[in-house]
Coordinates of C-alpha atoms in Angstrom, one line a residue:
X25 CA 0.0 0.0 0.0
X26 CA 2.8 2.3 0.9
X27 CA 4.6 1.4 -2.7
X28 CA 1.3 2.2 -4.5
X29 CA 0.4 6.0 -2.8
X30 CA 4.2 6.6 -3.5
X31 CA 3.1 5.8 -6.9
X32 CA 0.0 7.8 -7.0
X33 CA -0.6 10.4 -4.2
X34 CA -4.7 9.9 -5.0
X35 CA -4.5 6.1 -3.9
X36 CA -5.5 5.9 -0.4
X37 CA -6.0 2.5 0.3
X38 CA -5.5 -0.8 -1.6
X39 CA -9.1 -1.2 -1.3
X40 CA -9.9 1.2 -3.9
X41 CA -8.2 -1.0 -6.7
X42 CA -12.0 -3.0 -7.2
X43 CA -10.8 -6.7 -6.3
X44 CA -11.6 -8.1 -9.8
X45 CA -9.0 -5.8 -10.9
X46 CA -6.8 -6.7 -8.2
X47 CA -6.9 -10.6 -8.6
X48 CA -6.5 -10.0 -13.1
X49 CA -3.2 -8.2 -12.0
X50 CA -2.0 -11.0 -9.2
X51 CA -2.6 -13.5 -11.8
X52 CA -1.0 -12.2 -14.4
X53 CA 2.5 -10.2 -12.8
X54 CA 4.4 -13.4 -13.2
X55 CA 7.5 -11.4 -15.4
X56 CA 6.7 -7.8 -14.4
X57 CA 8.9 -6.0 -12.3
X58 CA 7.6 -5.0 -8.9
X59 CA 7.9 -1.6 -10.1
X60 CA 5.6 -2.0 -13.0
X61 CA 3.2 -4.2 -11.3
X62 CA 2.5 -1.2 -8.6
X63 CA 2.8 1.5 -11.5
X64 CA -0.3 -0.7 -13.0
X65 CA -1.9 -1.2 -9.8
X66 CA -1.9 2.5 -8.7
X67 CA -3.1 3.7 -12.3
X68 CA -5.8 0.9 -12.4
X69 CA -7.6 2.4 -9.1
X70 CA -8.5 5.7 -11.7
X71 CA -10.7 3.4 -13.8
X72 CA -14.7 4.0 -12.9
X73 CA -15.7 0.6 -13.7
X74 CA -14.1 -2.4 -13.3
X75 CA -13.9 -3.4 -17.0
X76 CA -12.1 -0.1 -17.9
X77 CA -9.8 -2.0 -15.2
X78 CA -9.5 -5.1 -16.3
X79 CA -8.8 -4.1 -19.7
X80 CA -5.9 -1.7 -18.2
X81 CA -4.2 -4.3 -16.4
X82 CA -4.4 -6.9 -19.9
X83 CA -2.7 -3.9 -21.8
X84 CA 0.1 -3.4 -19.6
X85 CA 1.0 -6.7 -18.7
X86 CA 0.9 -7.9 -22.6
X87 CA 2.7 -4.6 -23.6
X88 CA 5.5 -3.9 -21.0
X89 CA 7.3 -1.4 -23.1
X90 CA 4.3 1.0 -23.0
X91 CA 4.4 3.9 -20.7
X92 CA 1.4 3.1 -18.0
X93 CA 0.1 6.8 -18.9
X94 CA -0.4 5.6 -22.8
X95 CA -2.3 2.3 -21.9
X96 CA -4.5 4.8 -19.5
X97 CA -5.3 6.6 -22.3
X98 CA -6.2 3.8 -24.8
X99 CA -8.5 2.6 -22.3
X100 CA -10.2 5.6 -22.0
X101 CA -10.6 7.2 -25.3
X102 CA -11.1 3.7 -26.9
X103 CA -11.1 3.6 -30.5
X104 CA -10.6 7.4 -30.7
X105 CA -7.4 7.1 -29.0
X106 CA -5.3 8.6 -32.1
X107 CA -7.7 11.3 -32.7
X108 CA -6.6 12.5 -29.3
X109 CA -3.8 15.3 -28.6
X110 CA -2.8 15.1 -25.1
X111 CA -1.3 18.6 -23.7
X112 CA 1.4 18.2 -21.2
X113 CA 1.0 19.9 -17.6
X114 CA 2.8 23.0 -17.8
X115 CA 3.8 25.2 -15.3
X116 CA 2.7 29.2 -16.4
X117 CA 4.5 31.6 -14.7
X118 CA 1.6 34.7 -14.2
X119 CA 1.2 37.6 -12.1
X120 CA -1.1 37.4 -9.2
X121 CA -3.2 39.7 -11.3
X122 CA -3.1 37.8 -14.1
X123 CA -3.7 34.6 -12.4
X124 CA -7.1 36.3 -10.9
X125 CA -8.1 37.5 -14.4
X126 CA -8.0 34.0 -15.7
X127 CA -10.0 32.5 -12.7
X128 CA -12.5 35.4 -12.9
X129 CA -12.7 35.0 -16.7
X130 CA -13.3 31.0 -15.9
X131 CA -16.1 32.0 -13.7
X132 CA -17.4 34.4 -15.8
X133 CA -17.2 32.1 -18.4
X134 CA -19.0 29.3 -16.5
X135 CA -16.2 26.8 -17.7
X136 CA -13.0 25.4 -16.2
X137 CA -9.9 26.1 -17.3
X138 CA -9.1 22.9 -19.1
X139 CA -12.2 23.5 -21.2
X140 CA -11.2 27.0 -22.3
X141 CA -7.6 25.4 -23.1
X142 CA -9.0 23.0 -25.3
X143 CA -10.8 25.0 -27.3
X144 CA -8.0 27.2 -27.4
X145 CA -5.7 24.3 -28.8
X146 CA -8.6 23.4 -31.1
X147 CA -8.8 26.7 -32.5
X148 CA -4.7 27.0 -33.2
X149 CA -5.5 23.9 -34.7
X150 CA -8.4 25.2 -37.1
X151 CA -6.1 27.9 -37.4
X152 CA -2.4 26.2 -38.8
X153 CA -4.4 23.4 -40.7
X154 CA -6.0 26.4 -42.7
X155 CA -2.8 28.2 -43.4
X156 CA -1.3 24.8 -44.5
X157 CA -4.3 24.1 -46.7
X158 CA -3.8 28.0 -48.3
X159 CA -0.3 27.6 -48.9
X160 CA -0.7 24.0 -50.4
X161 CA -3.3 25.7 -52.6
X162 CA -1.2 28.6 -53.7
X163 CA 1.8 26.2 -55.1

């Protein structure tokens, strides 16, 4: 348990991996490294439902090489997975001012700030994909 909220601060008890999931994993660590069977464990307890779980745990013990955080996402996106950009935590460095402008515009808003990021991203999207379609077109 220790090993596992080492891992993941959020774990806080070995009771919240559901024991389906549990017992998939215990069965099938035989060749894992203790290090990768907690880094499955501790990821596995995110799941909702135990399926999501169990389908975790099959993906990162048949696929070793694979970062735990990329076999989260598989799971979660499912089939979409590729059609997915996943933006890195970054650390912003802001005023206090501008810090409160951005959570008052948030509130004001009436959407978090990973929503209003997204649609940023999407939008810079829109925006390069166009340029690359005008500049194909001009050649």
């Amino acid at each position: 348990m220790v090993a596992l909220k080492n891992f993941n601060a959020d774990v806080r008890q070995y009771g919240d991996l559901q024991w389906q999931v549990a017992d998939r994993l215990a069965r099938n660590q035989s060749g894992l490294s203790e290090q990768r069977v907690i880094e499955i464990a501790a990821t596995a307890v995110e799941f909702q439902t135990v399926e999501q779980g169990i389908e975790f745990v099959d993906l990162a013990v048949a696929n070793p090489e694979m970062r735990v955080d990329v076999l989260h996402r598989k799971v979660l996106f499912g089939k979409d997975y590729e059609q997915y950009l996943v933006i890195p935590r970054v650390s912003v460095k802001l005023s206090t001012a501008e810090k409160r402008a951005i959570m008052d515009y948030c509130h004001e808003q009436r959407k978090p700030l990973s929503e209003i990021v997204s649609e940023s991203v999407t939008s810079l999207a829109d925006e390069v994909t166009e340029d690359d379609t005008e500049s194909d077109a001009n050649e």
